Amino acid sequence: MQKRNIIFSVCLILIVTFISYHSSIKNDFVNWDDNLYITGTNKIRELSLKSIVNFFTSYDIVLYNPLVSLSFAIEYKFFKLNPHAYHLTNLILHLINCLLVFWLIVLLSKKASVSFIVALLFGIHPLHVESVAWISERKDVLYALFYLGSIISYIYYLKGETLHFIQGDSKKQNDGGKKYYYYSIFLFLLSLLSKSMAVTLPFVLILTDYLNNKKINKNTLKEKIPFFILSIVFGIITVFGNQSLKNANESQVFVFSKSILNVSDQITFYIIKTIIPVKLSCIYPYLNKIGNLRFFDRIGSEFSGIFLFSPIILIFLTVLIFISVKYTKKIIFGSLIFLITLLPVINIIPIGWNIPADRYTYIPLLGIFYIIGEIFSYFYTKYNKIIKILLCSILIAIIIVFSYLTQQRCQVWKDSITLWNDVIKNYPNSIAIAHYDRGKVYQERGVYNKALSDYEQAIKIDPNCYEAYYNRGITYQTISKYDEALLDYDQAIKINPNYKQAFNNRGVVYYNKKDYKKAIFDYNQAIKIDKNYSEAYNNRGTVYQAIRNYIRALSDYEQAIRIDKYYVEAYNNRGNIYQINKEYDRAISDYEQAVKINPNYLNAYNNLAVIYYNKKEYARTVLNYSRIIAISQDNVQAYYNRAIAYYQNKEYDRAVKDIIKLQELGYKIPDDFEKILERYGKLR
């Protein structure tokens, strides 16, 4: 292989892949896990030894991927919540993975043409968009980085031959071989710390031995013992983390966890999507019962018959693969790479969510791409010029189509609305989560009629969708329809008696209705479900504060802060208690901590201004009202209060300017204050 050809191939792969994905850099966060892993969590907002230890000693939601959390924390340290930085990181990791794929296939096939095809297909295939354009799926691009690196290191170990340290045979001992063996183990560990799907690597290494004509015997398997030990350990960690998720979703997700039909359906699904990547979606319809052909809509009605006969199709393909062994190892190698790396997510080895998802194909597709690359190379070298031109034309057409589809798919991930619009367009009246997650976006934007419409559609699709009832309850609560909100929270709790958020929000409604006894009961229930539920402690504190039980209120606010040291509202509320108790220095400290965490938190600035006004420190009063105005430029109450502070500080000209601004905003100035300023002849 000429160095010039390799450099040209690599550059072309990187350029085409970057062009296909470049629009993803401009995308926003989405409310499909990004809110859980990045925008809505305080876990990544501190980068310290303590936080790093926490990453490695706790689950993130229900998953154990500490390196992913660490990467987010590093980005937050430098870029805060700038989504473009996170998207750029994902794309850079994907480009590096393309290089590693090229390198790996060069080592396996020793053909630049095969490496080029495999790496380019890996780079631009539309099924990989989810892993790259979705920030939360940093897991895929990161685990793949170390996974591929581990295989490459292992191949270098094979080339260095040998490492028989377990057996004590050192007659062919090679220190270089040892080095790459240990590199491989270390990189495998990093891959496991990024995503549990890496547990399949020991089997892939055995396949690598097979392809490299290394005898599969007792000694070969002994070399894999460290890899298998790591796989077992991380497999156990993953199963424990996913246990609660599995229990909560058993009826929806795992109905056919032992069904041959479901397994064959999923394998066929991935094969068809690889060849014909249409109607892609961030989530696909569930399987509900045998005979319910709704799952055929995953690809389109024109292909639905394929899934009905998926077991037969797979048996036929399996026979062909085994027949091919007589002629070449390459087809069975690629096929087993595809199948083995899919095992954790096709219900044979149930780990986490096991419904089909594009992201699960990030590494498995290498098997199919390898077969395609080898077949292309075989026909290209065997046949005449016309066939070569035809093959190149087909390859170029595939590259153009896939690159275009990938660019289009990146635009789907632009924001939450475009994401859920795409799901609903491809699978109308099929996926409840698409409607209630889009409804949440409309709710946040204040478009309550559209939010309610989406929640109602979600409930129509799935009458047991407690999240839809809960979110509709929030919308009713926001527009002060408390009775309707209570009905929805009641229904959510009826469906899921352990739904702590519904108890908490129902408590808020009772608080707003001044039914404090029921509010406290609901907050107690939420805390009973989750003793570390900081929001319930904070909200219970507001009830105790309302009934003037300040000791209990203070205790609850302190507990909320102990659980979540970034809880802005809890600091503000505790500051209010200190202010009531005339402990002004403590109150000021809490308010300042609140605005330190959230510089746009207006309530704390207002409370600081009130304290300083009562202390007759008018300059500081003005400063805090000015901060409110800088954030909310039409905040008439802040202008009015600042005018009073200016007046008390004898800055009459500035007081008048604020009054004039209030008049421009249509605010009615109290007569007494207007007359006072008129005495100084300053009011126009």
XYZ file of C-alpha atoms in Angstrom:
684
model
C 0.000 0.000 0.000
C 1.467 3.304 -1.068
C 1.724 5.987 1.567
C 0.325 8.591 -0.837
C -2.824 6.518 -1.468
C -3.371 6.012 2.245
C -3.046 9.740 2.985
C -5.445 10.583 0.143
C -7.962 7.976 1.323
C -7.844 9.168 4.925
C -8.247 12.829 3.934
C -11.201 11.985 1.685
C -12.876 9.994 4.468
C -12.481 12.860 6.942
C -13.657 15.525 4.480
C -16.756 13.631 3.323
C -17.661 12.682 6.897
C -17.201 16.243 8.148
C -19.336 17.641 5.317
C -22.043 15.105 6.134
C -22.113 16.067 9.817
C -21.025 19.708 9.922
C -24.564 21.049 10.394
C -24.876 19.116 13.664
C -22.415 21.536 15.300
C -25.072 24.267 15.111
C -27.733 22.125 16.789
C -29.197 22.801 20.221
C -29.720 20.488 23.172
C -32.830 18.288 23.025
C -35.146 17.181 25.826
C -34.370 13.535 25.015
C -31.864 12.799 27.819
C -29.772 15.956 27.284
C -31.816 17.499 30.095
C -30.956 14.550 32.349
C -27.250 14.298 31.590
C -26.314 17.934 30.939
C -28.727 20.866 31.094
C -30.872 19.737 34.021
C -28.286 18.233 36.348
C -25.803 19.735 38.768
C -23.610 16.636 38.673
C -21.378 17.962 35.887
C -21.163 21.541 37.172
C -18.195 20.924 39.390
C -14.857 19.553 38.275
C -12.940 18.549 41.374
C -11.410 15.455 42.916
C -14.614 14.918 44.894
C -16.835 15.174 41.814
C -14.568 12.862 39.816
C -14.738 10.276 42.605
C -18.524 10.665 42.517
C -18.564 9.970 38.770
C -16.753 6.676 39.324
C -18.735 5.573 42.383
C -22.313 6.248 41.267
C -24.715 5.603 38.434
C -25.693 8.343 36.015
C -29.496 7.946 36.042
C -29.346 4.113 35.768
C -26.193 3.783 33.684
C -22.572 3.466 34.718
C -20.514 5.557 32.296
C -18.201 7.729 34.418
C -15.911 8.758 31.562
C -18.874 10.249 29.718
C -19.881 12.259 32.789
C -16.280 13.381 33.203
C -16.146 14.563 29.593
C -19.340 16.583 30.100
C -17.921 18.102 33.292
C -14.761 19.185 31.467
C -16.842 20.794 28.724
C -19.065 22.527 31.261
C -15.963 23.892 32.999
C -14.876 25.688 29.836
C -18.054 26.166 27.786
C -20.912 26.050 30.328
C -24.100 25.176 28.438
C -22.986 26.102 24.940
C -24.402 23.198 22.901
C -22.075 23.800 19.961
C -19.022 22.814 22.017
C -20.619 19.503 22.999
C -21.667 18.774 19.414
C -18.182 19.589 18.144
C -16.654 17.149 20.633
C -18.960 14.369 19.422
C -18.034 15.056 15.805
C -14.298 15.124 16.564
C -14.576 11.774 18.356
C -16.482 10.342 15.390
C -13.789 11.532 12.973
C -11.099 9.924 15.139
C -13.128 6.710 15.134
C -13.187 6.808 11.331
C -9.379 6.913 11.378
C -9.264 4.011 13.835
C -11.644 1.987 11.656
C -9.419 2.612 8.639
C -6.364 1.568 10.653
C -8.095 -1.534 12.016
C -9.263 -2.755 8.612
C -5.807 -2.157 7.135
C -4.444 -4.485 9.815
C -7.174 -7.078 9.220
C -7.444 -7.057 5.421
C -4.122 -5.505 4.345
C -6.078 -3.796 1.559
C -6.387 -0.016 1.319
C -9.525 -0.315 -0.829
C -11.358 -2.389 1.790
C -10.236 -0.028 4.551
C -11.412 2.987 2.566
C -14.877 1.552 1.914
C -15.412 0.363 5.490
C -14.197 3.600 7.093
C -16.182 5.801 4.713
C -19.404 3.830 5.190
C -18.792 3.937 8.938
C -18.324 7.695 8.737
C -21.388 8.634 6.706
C -24.038 5.967 7.284
C -27.326 7.594 8.417
C -27.787 5.041 11.211
C -24.790 6.616 12.954
C -26.291 10.104 13.094
C -28.005 9.374 16.399
C -24.677 8.486 18.015
C -22.994 11.666 16.758
C -25.678 14.371 16.564
C -27.244 13.466 19.916
C -25.045 14.897 22.654
C -26.195 12.400 25.285
C -24.968 9.563 23.083
C -21.397 10.629 23.737
C -21.360 7.108 25.167
C -21.187 5.563 21.693
C -18.426 7.637 20.153
C -16.360 7.458 23.356
C -16.666 3.730 24.028
C -15.983 3.031 20.343
C -12.782 5.077 20.513
C -11.323 2.820 23.205
C -12.973 -0.339 21.843
C -11.333 0.088 18.446
C -8.059 1.073 20.091
C -8.149 -2.091 22.176
C -8.627 -4.311 19.110
C -5.829 -2.523 17.250
C -3.489 -2.955 20.224
C -4.407 -6.632 20.411
C -3.558 -7.111 16.732
C -0.167 -5.509 17.331
C 0.276 -7.927 20.211
C -0.512 -10.801 17.822
C 2.065 -9.494 15.378
C 4.625 -9.322 18.186
C 3.844 -12.882 19.396
C 3.552 -14.043 22.065
C 2.412 -13.660 25.626
C 2.238 -16.969 27.409
C 2.731 -15.531 30.887
C -0.198 -17.476 32.273
C 1.335 -20.746 31.176
C 4.852 -19.664 32.086
C 6.203 -20.364 28.590
C 8.666 -17.632 27.642
C 10.531 -19.167 24.748
C 9.006 -16.688 22.269
C 8.544 -13.933 24.775
C 8.514 -10.474 23.239
C 8.404 -7.349 25.413
C 6.749 -5.405 22.598
C 3.999 -7.999 22.515
C 3.466 -7.674 26.234
C 3.213 -3.928 25.956
C 0.416 -4.062 23.379
C -1.402 -6.743 25.329
C -1.529 -4.507 28.387
C -2.491 -1.531 26.227
C -5.398 -3.596 24.939
C -6.606 -4.435 28.453
C -6.307 -0.815 29.588
C -8.186 0.526 26.560
C -10.863 -2.111 27.097
C -11.296 -0.882 30.662
C -11.715 2.696 29.397
C -14.282 1.468 26.877
C -16.270 -0.259 29.623
C -16.145 2.940 31.682
C -17.792 4.680 28.738
C -20.550 2.211 27.862
C -21.471 -1.305 28.911
C -21.913 -2.505 25.299
C -18.132 -2.929 25.307
C -18.563 -6.218 27.218
C -18.534 -8.054 23.875
C -14.875 -7.280 23.154
C -13.383 -10.612 24.399
C -15.454 -12.462 21.799
C -14.349 -10.026 19.098
C -10.732 -10.711 20.046
C -11.346 -14.447 19.620
C -12.794 -13.723 16.175
C -9.680 -11.682 15.431
C -7.570 -14.712 16.364
C -9.684 -16.799 13.994
C -9.276 -14.377 11.083
C -5.522 -14.176 11.706
C -5.255 -17.984 11.617
C -4.315 -18.218 15.253
C -5.295 -21.583 16.674
C -8.260 -21.336 19.075
C -7.181 -23.513 21.977
C -6.831 -23.491 25.745
C -3.872 -21.102 25.672
C -5.690 -18.681 23.380
C -8.644 -18.582 25.730
C -6.400 -18.146 28.767
C -5.068 -14.957 27.221
C -8.621 -13.624 27.252
C -9.191 -14.266 30.974
C -8.499 -10.635 32.036
C -10.901 -9.426 29.348
C -13.640 -11.825 30.404
C -13.203 -10.883 34.062
C -13.676 -7.200 33.205
C -16.717 -8.041 31.066
C -18.338 -10.015 33.874
C -17.665 -7.306 36.469
C -19.066 -4.519 34.310
C -21.945 -6.712 33.185
C -22.967 -7.161 36.829
C -22.609 -3.415 37.469
C -24.828 -2.680 34.476
C -27.514 -5.201 35.412
C -27.763 -3.778 38.940
C -28.042 -0.247 37.594
C -30.763 -1.168 35.129
C -32.817 -3.258 37.541
C -35.100 -0.392 38.565
C -35.539 0.683 34.963
C -36.354 -2.850 33.924
C -38.954 -3.252 36.645
C -40.573 0.063 35.813
C -40.878 -0.715 32.113
C -41.280 -4.487 32.037
C -44.770 -4.369 30.578
C -43.758 -2.111 27.719
C -40.250 -3.087 26.788
C -39.539 -6.646 27.847
C -42.766 -8.461 26.962
C -40.946 -10.647 24.425
C -37.534 -10.806 26.090
C -37.453 -14.576 25.371
C -39.217 -14.516 22.025
C -37.407 -15.904 18.994
C -39.679 -13.813 16.808
C -38.615 -10.637 18.560
C -34.905 -11.467 18.346
C -35.105 -12.303 14.661
C -37.265 -9.221 14.086
C -34.629 -6.972 15.627
C -31.730 -8.502 13.701
C -33.689 -8.231 10.463
C -34.642 -4.676 11.378
C -30.990 -3.649 11.685
C -29.997 -5.383 8.446
C -32.803 -3.737 6.476
C -32.114 -0.322 8.008
C -28.455 -0.691 7.052
C -29.328 -1.348 3.425
C -32.329 0.993 3.220
C -31.934 3.696 5.905
C -35.405 5.245 5.606
C -37.944 6.209 8.270
C -35.205 6.461 10.873
C -36.335 7.604 14.294
C -34.887 8.334 17.710
C -37.459 5.866 19.048
C -39.441 3.129 17.331
C -42.845 1.624 18.181
C -42.889 -1.048 20.863
C -43.869 -4.665 20.421
C -47.005 -5.357 22.430
C -48.119 -8.873 21.626
C -47.594 -11.640 19.100
C -49.759 -11.054 16.098
C -49.761 -7.289 16.474
C -48.192 -6.256 13.188
C -47.796 -2.635 14.248
C -44.065 -3.227 14.675
C -43.787 -3.677 10.903
C -44.201 0.093 10.565
C -40.610 0.469 11.762
C -39.395 0.288 8.175
C -42.477 1.107 6.143
C -45.502 -0.844 5.006
C -43.845 -1.672 1.671
C -41.315 -3.850 3.544
C -43.585 -5.185 6.273
C -43.695 -8.734 4.908
C -39.969 -9.072 5.436
C -40.413 -8.945 9.193
C -43.183 -11.525 9.186
C -40.726 -14.006 7.708
C -37.675 -12.736 9.579
C -36.878 -16.079 11.301
C -36.905 -17.866 7.934
C -34.782 -15.146 6.349
C -32.220 -15.376 9.144
C -32.032 -19.161 8.890
C -31.428 -18.827 5.146
C -28.695 -16.204 5.677
C -27.082 -18.358 8.365
C -26.896 -21.316 5.990
C -25.271 -19.135 3.314
C -22.749 -17.802 5.822
C -21.700 -21.278 6.908
C -21.430 -22.417 3.291
C -19.100 -19.465 2.656
C -16.649 -20.816 5.263
C -15.499 -23.371 2.683
C -14.192 -20.495 0.567
C -13.327 -17.675 2.976
C -13.351 -16.767 6.657
C -14.204 -13.157 5.941
C -17.981 -13.415 5.616
C -18.509 -15.383 8.812
C -16.051 -13.047 10.567
C -18.034 -9.948 9.553
C -21.362 -11.628 10.293
C -20.300 -12.659 13.791
C -18.856 -9.191 14.494
C -22.284 -7.777 13.642
C -24.204 -10.335 15.699
C -21.926 -10.524 18.751
C -21.653 -6.766 19.223
C -25.461 -6.571 19.029
C -25.990 -9.266 21.673
C -26.420 -6.890 24.638
C -29.361 -5.133 22.960
C -31.366 -7.830 21.169
C -32.739 -9.551 24.285
C -30.361 -12.505 24.233
C -28.295 -10.750 26.893
C -30.766 -8.174 28.302
C -28.846 -5.082 29.367
C -30.796 -1.822 29.659
C -33.305 -0.779 27.019
C -33.842 -3.488 24.425
C -36.048 -1.906 21.817
C -34.400 -1.227 18.449
C -32.396 1.989 18.296
C -30.100 3.453 15.660
C -27.383 4.109 18.248
C -26.956 0.405 18.947
C -25.469 -0.085 15.470
C -22.440 2.172 15.935
C -19.917 -0.680 16.320
C -21.983 -3.640 14.964
C -22.248 -2.156 11.462
C -18.499 -2.630 11.102
C -19.219 -6.321 10.496
C -21.562 -5.623 7.591
C -19.310 -2.908 6.176
C -16.340 -5.281 6.310
C -18.235 -7.875 4.269
C -19.262 -5.201 1.746
C -15.678 -3.952 1.474
C -14.247 -7.430 0.925
C -16.922 -8.317 -1.661
C -16.266 -5.060 -3.525
C -12.513 -5.707 -3.489
C -13.000 -9.285 -4.703
C -15.154 -8.347 -7.693
C -13.041 -5.286 -8.480
C -9.841 -7.316 -8.778
C -11.439 -10.333 -10.478
C -13.457 -8.784 -13.311
C -12.833 -6.531 -16.295
C -12.810 -2.770 -16.700
C -16.558 -2.450 -17.340
C -17.378 -4.242 -14.093
C -14.866 -2.051 -12.279
C -16.506 1.103 -13.624
C -19.925 -0.242 -12.652
C -18.741 -1.073 -9.120
C -17.159 2.355 -8.671
C -20.322 4.032 -9.960
C -22.456 2.091 -7.486
C -20.075 2.968 -4.650
C -20.086 6.670 -5.542
C -23.894 6.657 -5.760
C -24.154 5.011 -2.333
C -21.744 7.549 -0.844
C -23.705 10.476 -2.291
C -27.059 9.104 -1.104
C -25.817 8.222 2.382
C -24.045 11.558 2.776
C -27.224 13.403 1.773
C -29.404 11.328 4.108
C -26.952 11.911 6.950
C -27.036 15.674 6.389
C -30.839 15.573 6.422
C -30.839 13.433 9.543
C -28.535 15.885 11.348
C -31.124 18.609 10.767
C -33.740 16.453 12.479
C -31.650 16.756 15.667
C -31.632 20.568 15.462
C -33.838 20.930 18.549
C -36.559 19.134 20.483
C -39.411 20.259 18.238
C -37.736 19.111 15.006
C -36.802 15.817 16.671
C -40.312 14.942 17.843
C -41.936 16.281 14.669
C -39.827 13.763 12.758
C -40.901 10.857 14.981
C -44.571 11.801 14.718
C -44.311 12.232 10.942
C -42.713 8.808 10.445
C -44.824 6.936 13.004
C -48.101 8.836 13.503
C -50.356 7.767 16.367
C -47.799 5.173 17.476
C -45.378 6.628 20.029
C -46.752 8.368 23.114
C -43.402 9.709 24.300
C -42.998 11.746 21.108
C -46.187 13.647 21.892
C -45.642 14.244 25.585
C -42.004 15.280 25.095
C -43.032 17.710 22.357
C -45.783 18.870 24.670
C -43.177 19.679 27.326
C -41.373 21.956 24.859
C -44.601 23.770 23.995
C -45.310 24.092 27.705
C -41.893 25.640 28.367
C -42.535 28.101 25.523
C -45.921 29.043 26.940
C -47.906 27.545 24.046
C -50.282 25.768 26.401
C -52.981 24.839 23.887
C -50.478 22.879 21.793
C -48.998 21.297 24.912
C -52.419 20.096 26.068
C -53.189 18.767 22.591
C -49.983 16.713 22.570
C -50.596 15.304 26.048
C -54.111 14.290 25.068
C -52.783 12.544 21.966
C -50.182 10.706 24.071
C -52.917 9.482 26.420
C -55.015 8.410 23.445
C -52.091 6.327 22.128
C -51.277 4.874 25.551
C -53.945 5.253 28.274
C -51.379 4.068 30.846
C -48.852 6.756 29.963
C -48.547 8.299 33.422
C -45.933 10.806 32.208
C -48.533 12.335 29.883
C -51.053 12.724 32.718
C -48.332 14.206 34.900
C -47.187 16.729 32.298
C -50.749 17.697 31.423
C -51.231 18.275 35.141
C -48.257 20.643 35.134
C -49.786 22.622 32.276
C -53.138 22.866 34.054
C -51.294 23.897 37.207
C -49.389 26.596 35.301
C -52.604 28.132 33.975
C -54.201 27.869 37.456
C -56.662 25.099 36.575
C -55.958 23.367 39.852
C -58.903 20.958 39.872
C -57.958 19.587 36.446
C -54.335 19.352 37.557
C -55.331 17.336 40.631
C -57.280 14.869 38.500
C -54.266 14.296 36.264
C -51.846 13.890 39.176
C -54.298 11.448 40.779
C -54.385 9.392 37.585
C -50.587 9.416 37.239
C -50.244 8.156 40.822
C -52.931 5.526 40.246
C -50.960 4.135 37.290
C -47.585 4.463 39.013
C -47.900 4.571 42.831
C -44.154 5.275 43.145
C -44.207 8.362 40.953
C -42.570 10.817 43.344
C -42.839 13.789 40.966
C -46.625 13.435 40.825
C -46.875 13.424 44.635
C -44.605 16.455 44.775
C -46.553 18.452 42.208
C -49.896 17.468 43.680
C -48.522 18.836 46.938
C -47.765 22.122 45.165
C -51.375 22.334 43.958
C -52.678 21.725 47.480
C -50.273 24.403 48.709
C -51.654 26.863 46.148
C -55.178 25.962 47.302
C -53.982 26.550 50.908
C -54.779 22.942 51.817
C -51.559 22.649 53.793
C -52.371 19.349 55.500
C -52.771 17.523 52.179
C -49.707 19.276 50.780
C -47.544 18.040 53.658
C -48.957 14.521 53.231
C -47.972 14.462 49.548
C -44.490 15.819 50.211
C -44.066 13.156 52.894
C -45.063 10.491 50.368
C -42.565 11.806 47.832
C -39.798 11.756 50.456
C -40.833 8.249 51.509
C -40.321 7.099 47.917
C -36.987 8.915 47.637
C -35.321 10.125 50.819
C -32.917 12.210 48.708
C -35.653 14.082 46.852
C -34.446 17.629 47.518
C -37.374 19.340 45.790
C -39.894 17.690 48.113
C -37.950 18.870 51.176
C -37.833 22.401 49.789
C -41.540 22.417 48.990
C -42.471 20.992 52.377
C -40.384 23.784 53.858
C -42.530 26.362 52.054
C -45.641 24.867 53.668
C -44.092 25.022 57.140
C -43.051 28.585 56.390
C -46.615 29.451 55.359
C -47.977 28.127 58.669
C -45.140 29.929 60.505
C -43.409 26.800 61.699
C -40.033 28.342 60.932
C -37.956 25.740 62.766
C -39.271 22.896 60.579
C -39.086 25.082 57.477
C -35.437 25.867 58.170
C -34.719 22.179 58.775
C -36.258 21.193 55.429
C -34.394 23.892 53.501
C -31.131 22.783 55.089
C -31.834 19.161 54.163
C -32.577 20.178 50.571
C -29.232 22.006 50.422
C -27.387 19.057 51.955
C -28.753 16.835 49.198
C -28.197 19.370 46.418
C -25.695 22.106 47.145
C -26.662 23.845 43.886
C -30.346 24.160 44.796
C -30.950 27.859 44.152
C -34.533 28.013 45.447
C -33.569 26.309 48.706
C -30.857 28.905 49.392
C -33.315 31.689 48.623
C -35.988 30.172 50.861
C -33.552 29.601 53.706
C -32.489 33.211 53.306
C -36.132 34.215 53.739
C -36.280 32.366 57.061
C -33.085 34.054 58.218
C -34.567 37.390 57.200
C -37.738 36.679 59.187
C -35.523 35.787 62.155
C -33.589 39.046 61.559
C -30.379 37.126 60.926
C -29.550 39.465 58.067
C -25.939 38.452 57.506
C -26.956 34.808 57.073
C -29.804 35.836 54.797
C -27.458 37.917 52.644
C -25.023 35.004 52.449
C -27.766 32.660 51.197
C -29.105 35.134 48.643
C -25.598 35.758 47.328
C -24.996 32.019 47.068
C -28.224 31.700 45.079
C -27.157 34.317 42.510
C -23.663 32.853 42.389
C -25.178 29.549 41.269
C -27.697 31.216 38.976
C -26.739 34.800 38.036
C -30.194 35.276 36.475
C -32.194 34.389 39.593
C -34.281 37.546 40.113
C -35.899 36.612 43.436
C -32.562 36.573 45.257
C -31.536 39.970 43.851
C -34.887 41.369 44.959
C -34.486 39.896 48.439
C -30.980 41.338 48.722
C -32.325 44.730 47.704
C -35.062 44.547 50.362
C -32.559 43.712 53.113
C -30.182 46.494 52.107
C -33.094 48.939 51.896
C -34.190 48.004 55.414
C -30.591 48.476 56.538
C -30.628 51.883 54.771
C -27.759 50.825 52.525
C -29.347 52.463 49.483
C -26.357 52.182 47.150
C -26.416 48.385 47.506
C -30.190 48.450 47.135
C -29.801 50.281 43.836
C -27.107 47.826 42.723
C -29.388 44.811 43.145
C -32.392 46.416 41.460
C -30.054 47.397 38.620
C -29.047 43.746 38.284
C -32.708 42.796 37.963
C -33.234 45.445 35.282
C -30.152 44.263 33.369
C -31.735 40.804 33.172
C -35.366 41.897 32.783
C -35.352 45.277 31.066
C -39.111 45.834 31.286
C -39.426 44.903 34.963
C -41.583 47.819 36.135
C -41.471 46.830 39.800
C -37.664 46.927 39.763
C -37.685 50.385 38.142
C -40.173 51.646 40.721
C -38.253 50.217 43.676
C -34.979 51.563 42.327
C -36.555 54.999 41.947
C -37.505 54.905 45.631
C -33.960 53.839 46.549
C -32.508 56.662 44.444
C -34.856 59.074 46.160
C -33.854 57.864 49.621
C -30.207 58.206 48.579
C -30.981 61.768 47.421
C -30.172 60.949 43.803
C -33.254 62.759 42.561
C -32.245 63.054 38.906
C -31.848 59.300 38.622
C -35.114 58.725 40.462
C -36.878 60.916 37.936
C -35.314 59.025 35.017
C -36.704 55.778 36.402
C -40.143 57.357 36.815
C -40.040 58.568 33.224
C -39.108 55.053 32.116
C -42.037 53.696 34.104
C -44.384 56.112 32.388
C -43.044 54.968 29.012
C -43.798 51.399 30.047
C -47.361 52.421 30.943
C -46.922 52.075 34.707
C -49.214 54.208 36.894
C -47.071 56.089 39.404
C -48.612 56.343 42.899
C -49.798 59.915 43.463
C -47.897 60.389 46.726
C -44.563 59.498 45.176
C -45.232 61.629 42.113
C -46.035 64.670 44.269
C -42.852 64.238 46.304
C -40.744 64.321 43.158
C -42.679 67.279 41.782
C -41.510 69.342 44.752
C -38.033 69.196 43.349
C -39.257 70.287 39.951
C -37.722 67.260 38.300
C -40.743 65.529 36.785
C -41.482 66.443 33.174
